[in-house]
mmCIF file of C-alpha atoms in Angstrom:
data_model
loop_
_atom_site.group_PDB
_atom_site.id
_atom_site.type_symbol
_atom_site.label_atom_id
_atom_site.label_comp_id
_atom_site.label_asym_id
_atom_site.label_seq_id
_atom_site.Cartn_x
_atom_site.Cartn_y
_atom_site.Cartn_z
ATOM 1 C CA UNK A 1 4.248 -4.702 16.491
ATOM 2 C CA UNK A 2 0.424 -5.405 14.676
ATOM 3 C CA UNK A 3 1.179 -7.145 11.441
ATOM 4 C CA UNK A 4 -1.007 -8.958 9.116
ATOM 5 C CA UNK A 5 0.009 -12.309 6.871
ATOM 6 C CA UNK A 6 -1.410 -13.408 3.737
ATOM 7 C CA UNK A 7 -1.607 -17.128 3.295
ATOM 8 C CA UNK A 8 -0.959 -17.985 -0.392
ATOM 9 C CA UNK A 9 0.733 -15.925 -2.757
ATOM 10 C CA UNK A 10 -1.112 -17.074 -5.378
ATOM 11 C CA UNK A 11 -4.597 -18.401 -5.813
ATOM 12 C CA UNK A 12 -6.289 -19.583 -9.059
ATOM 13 C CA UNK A 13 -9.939 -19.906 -9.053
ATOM 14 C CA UNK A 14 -12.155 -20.540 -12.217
ATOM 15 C CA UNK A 15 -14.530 -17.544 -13.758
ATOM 16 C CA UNK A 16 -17.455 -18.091 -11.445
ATOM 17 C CA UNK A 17 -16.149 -20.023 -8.740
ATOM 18 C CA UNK A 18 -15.651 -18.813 -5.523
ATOM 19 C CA UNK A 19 -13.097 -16.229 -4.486
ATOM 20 C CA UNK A 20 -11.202 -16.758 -1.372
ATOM 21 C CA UNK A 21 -8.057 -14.837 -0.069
ATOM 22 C CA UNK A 22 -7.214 -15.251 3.673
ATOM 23 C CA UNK A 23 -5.399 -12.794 5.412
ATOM 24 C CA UNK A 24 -4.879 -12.950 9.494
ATOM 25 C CA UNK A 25 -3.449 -10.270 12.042
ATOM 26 C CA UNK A 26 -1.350 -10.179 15.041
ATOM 27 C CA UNK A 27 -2.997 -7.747 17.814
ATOM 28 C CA UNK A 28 -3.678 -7.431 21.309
ATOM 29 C CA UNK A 29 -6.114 -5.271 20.402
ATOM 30 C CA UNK A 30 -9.220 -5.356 17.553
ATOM 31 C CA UNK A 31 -6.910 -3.152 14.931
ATOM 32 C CA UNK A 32 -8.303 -1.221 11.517
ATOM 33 C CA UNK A 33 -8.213 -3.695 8.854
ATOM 34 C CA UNK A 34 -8.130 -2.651 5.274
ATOM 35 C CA UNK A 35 -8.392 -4.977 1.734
ATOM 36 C CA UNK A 36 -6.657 -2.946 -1.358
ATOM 37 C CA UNK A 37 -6.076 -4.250 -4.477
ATOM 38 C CA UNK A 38 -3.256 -3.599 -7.479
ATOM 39 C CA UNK A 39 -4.464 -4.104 -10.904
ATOM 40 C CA UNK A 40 -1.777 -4.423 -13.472
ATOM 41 C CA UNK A 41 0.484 -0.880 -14.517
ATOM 42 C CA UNK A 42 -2.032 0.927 -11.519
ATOM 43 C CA UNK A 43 -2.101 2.293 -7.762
ATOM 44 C CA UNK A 44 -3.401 0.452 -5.070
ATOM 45 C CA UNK A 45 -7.103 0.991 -4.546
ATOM 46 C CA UNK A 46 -9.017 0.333 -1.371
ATOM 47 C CA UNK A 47 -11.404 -2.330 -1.733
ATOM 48 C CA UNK A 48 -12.870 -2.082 1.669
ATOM 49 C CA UNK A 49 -12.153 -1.197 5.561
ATOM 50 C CA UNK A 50 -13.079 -2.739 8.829
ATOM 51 C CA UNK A 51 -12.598 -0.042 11.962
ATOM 52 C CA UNK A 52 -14.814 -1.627 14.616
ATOM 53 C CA UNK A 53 -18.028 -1.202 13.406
ATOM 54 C CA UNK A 54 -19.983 -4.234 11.404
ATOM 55 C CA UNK A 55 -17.865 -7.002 11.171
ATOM 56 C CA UNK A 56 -19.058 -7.969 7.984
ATOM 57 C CA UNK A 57 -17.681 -5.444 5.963
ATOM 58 C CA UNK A 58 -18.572 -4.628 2.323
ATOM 59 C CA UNK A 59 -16.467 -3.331 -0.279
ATOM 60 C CA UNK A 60 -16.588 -2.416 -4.407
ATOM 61 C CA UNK A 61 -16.926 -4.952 -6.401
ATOM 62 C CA UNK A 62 -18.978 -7.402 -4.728
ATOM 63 C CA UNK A 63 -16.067 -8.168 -2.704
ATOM 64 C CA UNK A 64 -16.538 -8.553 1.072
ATOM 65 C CA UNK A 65 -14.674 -9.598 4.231
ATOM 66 C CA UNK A 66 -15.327 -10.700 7.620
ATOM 67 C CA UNK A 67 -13.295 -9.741 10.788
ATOM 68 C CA UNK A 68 -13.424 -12.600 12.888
ATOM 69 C CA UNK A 69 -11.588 -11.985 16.360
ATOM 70 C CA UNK A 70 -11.415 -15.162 17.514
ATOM 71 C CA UNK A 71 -9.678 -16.254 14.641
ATOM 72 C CA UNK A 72 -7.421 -13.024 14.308
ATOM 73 C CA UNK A 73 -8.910 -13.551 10.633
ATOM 74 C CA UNK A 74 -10.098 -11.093 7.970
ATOM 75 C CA UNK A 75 -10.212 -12.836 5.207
ATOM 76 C CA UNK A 76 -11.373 -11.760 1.558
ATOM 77 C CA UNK A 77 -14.527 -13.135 -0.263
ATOM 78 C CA UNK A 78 -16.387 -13.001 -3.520
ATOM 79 C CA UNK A 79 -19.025 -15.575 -4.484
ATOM 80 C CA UNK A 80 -18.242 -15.597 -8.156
ATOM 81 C CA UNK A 81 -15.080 -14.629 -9.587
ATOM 82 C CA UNK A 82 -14.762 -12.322 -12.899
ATOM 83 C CA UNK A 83 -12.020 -12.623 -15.293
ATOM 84 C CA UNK A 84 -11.764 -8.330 -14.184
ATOM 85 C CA UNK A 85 -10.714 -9.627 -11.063
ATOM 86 C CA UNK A 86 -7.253 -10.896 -12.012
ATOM 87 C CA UNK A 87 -4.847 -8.704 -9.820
ATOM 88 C CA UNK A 88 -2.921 -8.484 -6.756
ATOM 89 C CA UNK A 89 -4.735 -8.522 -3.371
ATOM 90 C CA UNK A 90 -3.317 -6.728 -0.427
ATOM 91 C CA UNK A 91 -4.057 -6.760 3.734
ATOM 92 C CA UNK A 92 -2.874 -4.220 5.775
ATOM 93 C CA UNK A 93 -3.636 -3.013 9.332
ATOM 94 C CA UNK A 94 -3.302 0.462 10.763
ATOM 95 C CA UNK A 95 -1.521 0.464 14.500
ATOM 96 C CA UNK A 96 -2.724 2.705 16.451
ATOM 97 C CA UNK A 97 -0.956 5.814 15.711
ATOM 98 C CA UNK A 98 1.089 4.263 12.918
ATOM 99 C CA UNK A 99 0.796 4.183 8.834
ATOM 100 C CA UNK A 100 -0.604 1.335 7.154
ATOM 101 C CA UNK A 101 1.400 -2.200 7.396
ATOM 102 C CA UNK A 102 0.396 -4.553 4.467
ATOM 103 C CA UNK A 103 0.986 -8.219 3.544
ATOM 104 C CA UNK A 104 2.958 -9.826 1.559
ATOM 105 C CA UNK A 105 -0.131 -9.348 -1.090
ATOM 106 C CA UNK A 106 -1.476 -12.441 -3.206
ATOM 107 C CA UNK A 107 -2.116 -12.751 -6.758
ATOM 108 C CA UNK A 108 -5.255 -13.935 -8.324
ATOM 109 C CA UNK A 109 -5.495 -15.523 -11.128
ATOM 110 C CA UNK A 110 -9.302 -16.287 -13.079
ATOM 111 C CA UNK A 111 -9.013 -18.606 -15.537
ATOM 112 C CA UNK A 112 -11.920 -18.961 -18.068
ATOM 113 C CA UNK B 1 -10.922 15.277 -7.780
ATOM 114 C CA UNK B 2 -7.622 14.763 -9.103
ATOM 115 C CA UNK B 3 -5.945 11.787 -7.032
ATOM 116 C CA UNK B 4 -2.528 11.318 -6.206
ATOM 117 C CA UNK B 5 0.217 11.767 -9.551
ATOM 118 C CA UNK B 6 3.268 10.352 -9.040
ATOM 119 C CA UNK B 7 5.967 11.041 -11.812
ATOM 120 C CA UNK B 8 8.490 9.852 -13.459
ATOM 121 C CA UNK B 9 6.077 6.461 -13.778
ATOM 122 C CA UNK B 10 9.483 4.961 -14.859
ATOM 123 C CA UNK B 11 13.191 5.847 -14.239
ATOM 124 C CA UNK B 12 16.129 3.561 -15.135
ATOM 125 C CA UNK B 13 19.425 4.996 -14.367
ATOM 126 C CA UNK B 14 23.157 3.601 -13.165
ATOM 127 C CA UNK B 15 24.283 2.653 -9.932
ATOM 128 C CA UNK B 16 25.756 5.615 -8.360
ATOM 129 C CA UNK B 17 23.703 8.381 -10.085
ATOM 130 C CA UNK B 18 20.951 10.517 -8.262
ATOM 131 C CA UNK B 19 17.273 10.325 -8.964
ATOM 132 C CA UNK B 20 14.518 12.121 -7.504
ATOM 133 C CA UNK B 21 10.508 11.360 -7.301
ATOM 134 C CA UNK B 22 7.773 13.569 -6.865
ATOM 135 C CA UNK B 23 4.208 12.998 -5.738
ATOM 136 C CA UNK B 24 1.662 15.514 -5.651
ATOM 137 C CA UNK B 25 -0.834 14.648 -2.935
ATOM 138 C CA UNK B 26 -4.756 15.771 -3.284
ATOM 139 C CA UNK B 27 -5.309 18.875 -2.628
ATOM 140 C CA UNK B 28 -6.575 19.360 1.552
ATOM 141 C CA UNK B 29 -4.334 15.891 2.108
ATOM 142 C CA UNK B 30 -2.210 17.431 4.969
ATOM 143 C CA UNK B 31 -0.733 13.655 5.762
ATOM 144 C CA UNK B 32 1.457 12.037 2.820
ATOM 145 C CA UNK B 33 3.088 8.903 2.813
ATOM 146 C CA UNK B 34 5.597 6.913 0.811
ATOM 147 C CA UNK B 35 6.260 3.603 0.599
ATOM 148 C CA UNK B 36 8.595 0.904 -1.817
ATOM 149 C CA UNK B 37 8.074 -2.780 -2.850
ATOM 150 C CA UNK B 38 11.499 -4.350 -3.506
ATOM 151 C CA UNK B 39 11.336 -7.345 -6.624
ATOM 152 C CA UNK B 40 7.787 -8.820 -5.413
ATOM 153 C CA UNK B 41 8.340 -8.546 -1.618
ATOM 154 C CA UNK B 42 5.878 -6.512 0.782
ATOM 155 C CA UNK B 43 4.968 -2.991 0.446
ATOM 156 C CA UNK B 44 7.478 -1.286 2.888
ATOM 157 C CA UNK B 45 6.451 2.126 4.710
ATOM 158 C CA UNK B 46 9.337 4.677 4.536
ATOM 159 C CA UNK B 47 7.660 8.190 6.259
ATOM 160 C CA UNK B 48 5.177 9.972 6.711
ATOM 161 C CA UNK B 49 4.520 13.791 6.535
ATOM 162 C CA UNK B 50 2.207 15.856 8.292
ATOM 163 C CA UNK B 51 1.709 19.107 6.606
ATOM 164 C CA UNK B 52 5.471 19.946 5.852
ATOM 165 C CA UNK B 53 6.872 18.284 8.458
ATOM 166 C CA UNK B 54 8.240 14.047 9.003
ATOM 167 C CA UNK B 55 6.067 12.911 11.208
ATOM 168 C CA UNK B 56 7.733 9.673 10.974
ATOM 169 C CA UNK B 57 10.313 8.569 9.120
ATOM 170 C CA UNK B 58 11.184 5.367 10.640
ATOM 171 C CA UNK B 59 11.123 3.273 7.301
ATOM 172 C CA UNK B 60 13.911 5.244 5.703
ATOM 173 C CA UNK B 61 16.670 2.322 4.669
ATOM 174 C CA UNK B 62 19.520 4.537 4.737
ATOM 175 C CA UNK B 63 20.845 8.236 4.612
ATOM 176 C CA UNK B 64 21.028 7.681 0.814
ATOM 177 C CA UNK B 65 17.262 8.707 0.944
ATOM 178 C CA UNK B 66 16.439 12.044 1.747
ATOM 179 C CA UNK B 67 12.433 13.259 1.355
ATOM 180 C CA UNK B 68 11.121 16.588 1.761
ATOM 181 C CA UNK B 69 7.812 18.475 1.421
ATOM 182 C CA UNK B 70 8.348 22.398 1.494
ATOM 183 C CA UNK B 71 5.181 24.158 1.717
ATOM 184 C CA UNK B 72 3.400 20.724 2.478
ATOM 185 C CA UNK B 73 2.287 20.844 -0.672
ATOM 186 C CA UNK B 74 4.092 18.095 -2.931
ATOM 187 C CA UNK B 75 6.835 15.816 -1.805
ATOM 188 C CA UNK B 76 10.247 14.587 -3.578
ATOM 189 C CA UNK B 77 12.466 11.524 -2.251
ATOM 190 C CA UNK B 78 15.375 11.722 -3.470
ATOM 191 C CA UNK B 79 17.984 8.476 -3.573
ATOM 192 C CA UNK B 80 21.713 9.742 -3.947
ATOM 193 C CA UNK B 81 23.552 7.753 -4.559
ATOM 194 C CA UNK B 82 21.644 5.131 -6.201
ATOM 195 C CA UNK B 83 22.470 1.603 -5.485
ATOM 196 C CA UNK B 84 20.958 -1.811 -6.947
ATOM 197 C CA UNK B 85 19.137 -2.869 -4.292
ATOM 198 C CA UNK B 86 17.104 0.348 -4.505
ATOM 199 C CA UNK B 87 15.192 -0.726 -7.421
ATOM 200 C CA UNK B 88 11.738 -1.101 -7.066
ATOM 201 C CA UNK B 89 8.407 0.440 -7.174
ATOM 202 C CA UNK B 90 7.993 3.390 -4.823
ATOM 203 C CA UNK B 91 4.548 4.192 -4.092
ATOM 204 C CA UNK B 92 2.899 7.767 -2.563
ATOM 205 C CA UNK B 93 -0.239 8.018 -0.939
ATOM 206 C CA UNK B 94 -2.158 10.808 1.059
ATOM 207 C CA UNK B 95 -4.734 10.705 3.375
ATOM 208 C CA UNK B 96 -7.292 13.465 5.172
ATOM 209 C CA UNK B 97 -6.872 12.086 8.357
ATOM 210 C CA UNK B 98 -3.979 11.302 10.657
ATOM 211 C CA UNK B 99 -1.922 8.022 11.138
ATOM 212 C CA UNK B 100 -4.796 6.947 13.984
ATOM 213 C CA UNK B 101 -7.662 7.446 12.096
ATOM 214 C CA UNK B 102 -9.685 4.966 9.977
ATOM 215 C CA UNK B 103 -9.486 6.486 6.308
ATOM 216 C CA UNK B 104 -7.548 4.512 4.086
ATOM 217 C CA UNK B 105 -5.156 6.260 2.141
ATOM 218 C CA UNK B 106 -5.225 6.861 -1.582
ATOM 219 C CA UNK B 107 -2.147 5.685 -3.670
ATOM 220 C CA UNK B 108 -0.069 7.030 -6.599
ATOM 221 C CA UNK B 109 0.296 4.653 -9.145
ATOM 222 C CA UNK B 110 4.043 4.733 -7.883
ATOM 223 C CA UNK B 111 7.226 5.089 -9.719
ATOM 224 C CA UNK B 112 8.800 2.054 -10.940
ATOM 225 C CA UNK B 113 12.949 2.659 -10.429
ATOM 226 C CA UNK B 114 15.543 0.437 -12.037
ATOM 227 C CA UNK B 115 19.119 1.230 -11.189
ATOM 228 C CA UNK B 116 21.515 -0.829 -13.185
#
């Protein structure tokens, strides 16, 4: 079964540093990829999607990932952190034919 | 557009009593999905619904649990009886497109469940 893991439950980056959150997936075959995030008392909210097209992928809030196949990687980047972006970060890949599976999701913390 | 409401946002009741959730998808959303996160662990799928009907419902822990969506409009899970290890944060979502396609889904803000 496609599954994805998240390396780190928790990461702690300085306001302005550089934001890194790795996430990698099991799959014979290049799966949908999708970032979401969980800000405190809300809903997840999709940050961004890969699905085969660009493999740099672009998402809200300057956040970004890259699907690298070689790597089974799709790891989660922003060049400068914002105290806003405290929150939990979640991976999750879509089977084919099959609801989303997520990660075990990690928690960022910004310190000023 | 409205997204997806989940309610109660909160619900603490005693082992062995029945609770029930509701989640009212957007409107058009014929898939709907629900999923829980136990105390911190991953976000577990429990169904899926097409329209009015399980599509899916592979996740389900137990027959404890018993979700429904007459009219395919909005969905209930029910947990009867309730034990401890249910607690946790139950989460709906809805999407346009089916299980294979590439939409993500758009979550509830989920219903946080305490049984005690």
């Amino acid at each position: 079964a496609q599954s994805v893991t998240q390396l780190g439950s928790h990461v702690s980056v300085s306001e302005g540093a550089l934001v890194l959150l790795r996430c990698n997936y099991s799959s014979s075959v290049p799966p949908y990829l999708f970032w979401y995030v969980q800000y405190p008392n809300q809903g997840l909210q999709l940050l961004l999607k890969y699905t085969s097209a660009a493999t740099l992928v672009k998402g809200i809030n300057g956040f970004e990932a890259e699907f690298k196949k070689s790597e089974t990687s799709f790891h989660l980047t922003k060049p400068s952190a914002h105290m806003s972006d405290a929150a939990e970060y979640f991976c999750a890949v879509r089977p084919g034919g099959r609801a989303l599976t997520f990660g075990s999701g990690t928690r960022l913390q910004v310190q000023p | 557009e409205a997204g997806v409401t989940q309610f109660p946002s909160h619900s603490v009741i005693e082992k062995g009593q029945t609770v029930t959730l509701r989640c009212d998808p957007i409107s058009g959303h014929d898939n709907l999905y629900w999923y829980r996160r136990v105390m911190g662990k991953e976000i577990k799928f429990l169904l899926h619904f097409v329209k009015e009907s399980k599509q899916d419902e592979s996740g389900m822990p137990n027959n404890r649990f018993l979700a429904e969506r007459t009219g395919g409009t909005y969905s209930t899970l029910k947990v009867q009886p309730a034990e401890l290890e249910d607690s946790g944060v139950y989460f709906c979502a809805s999407s346009q497109q089916s299980a294979g396609g590439t939409d993500g889904y758009t979550f509830g803000s989920g219903t946080r469940l305490t049984v005690v």
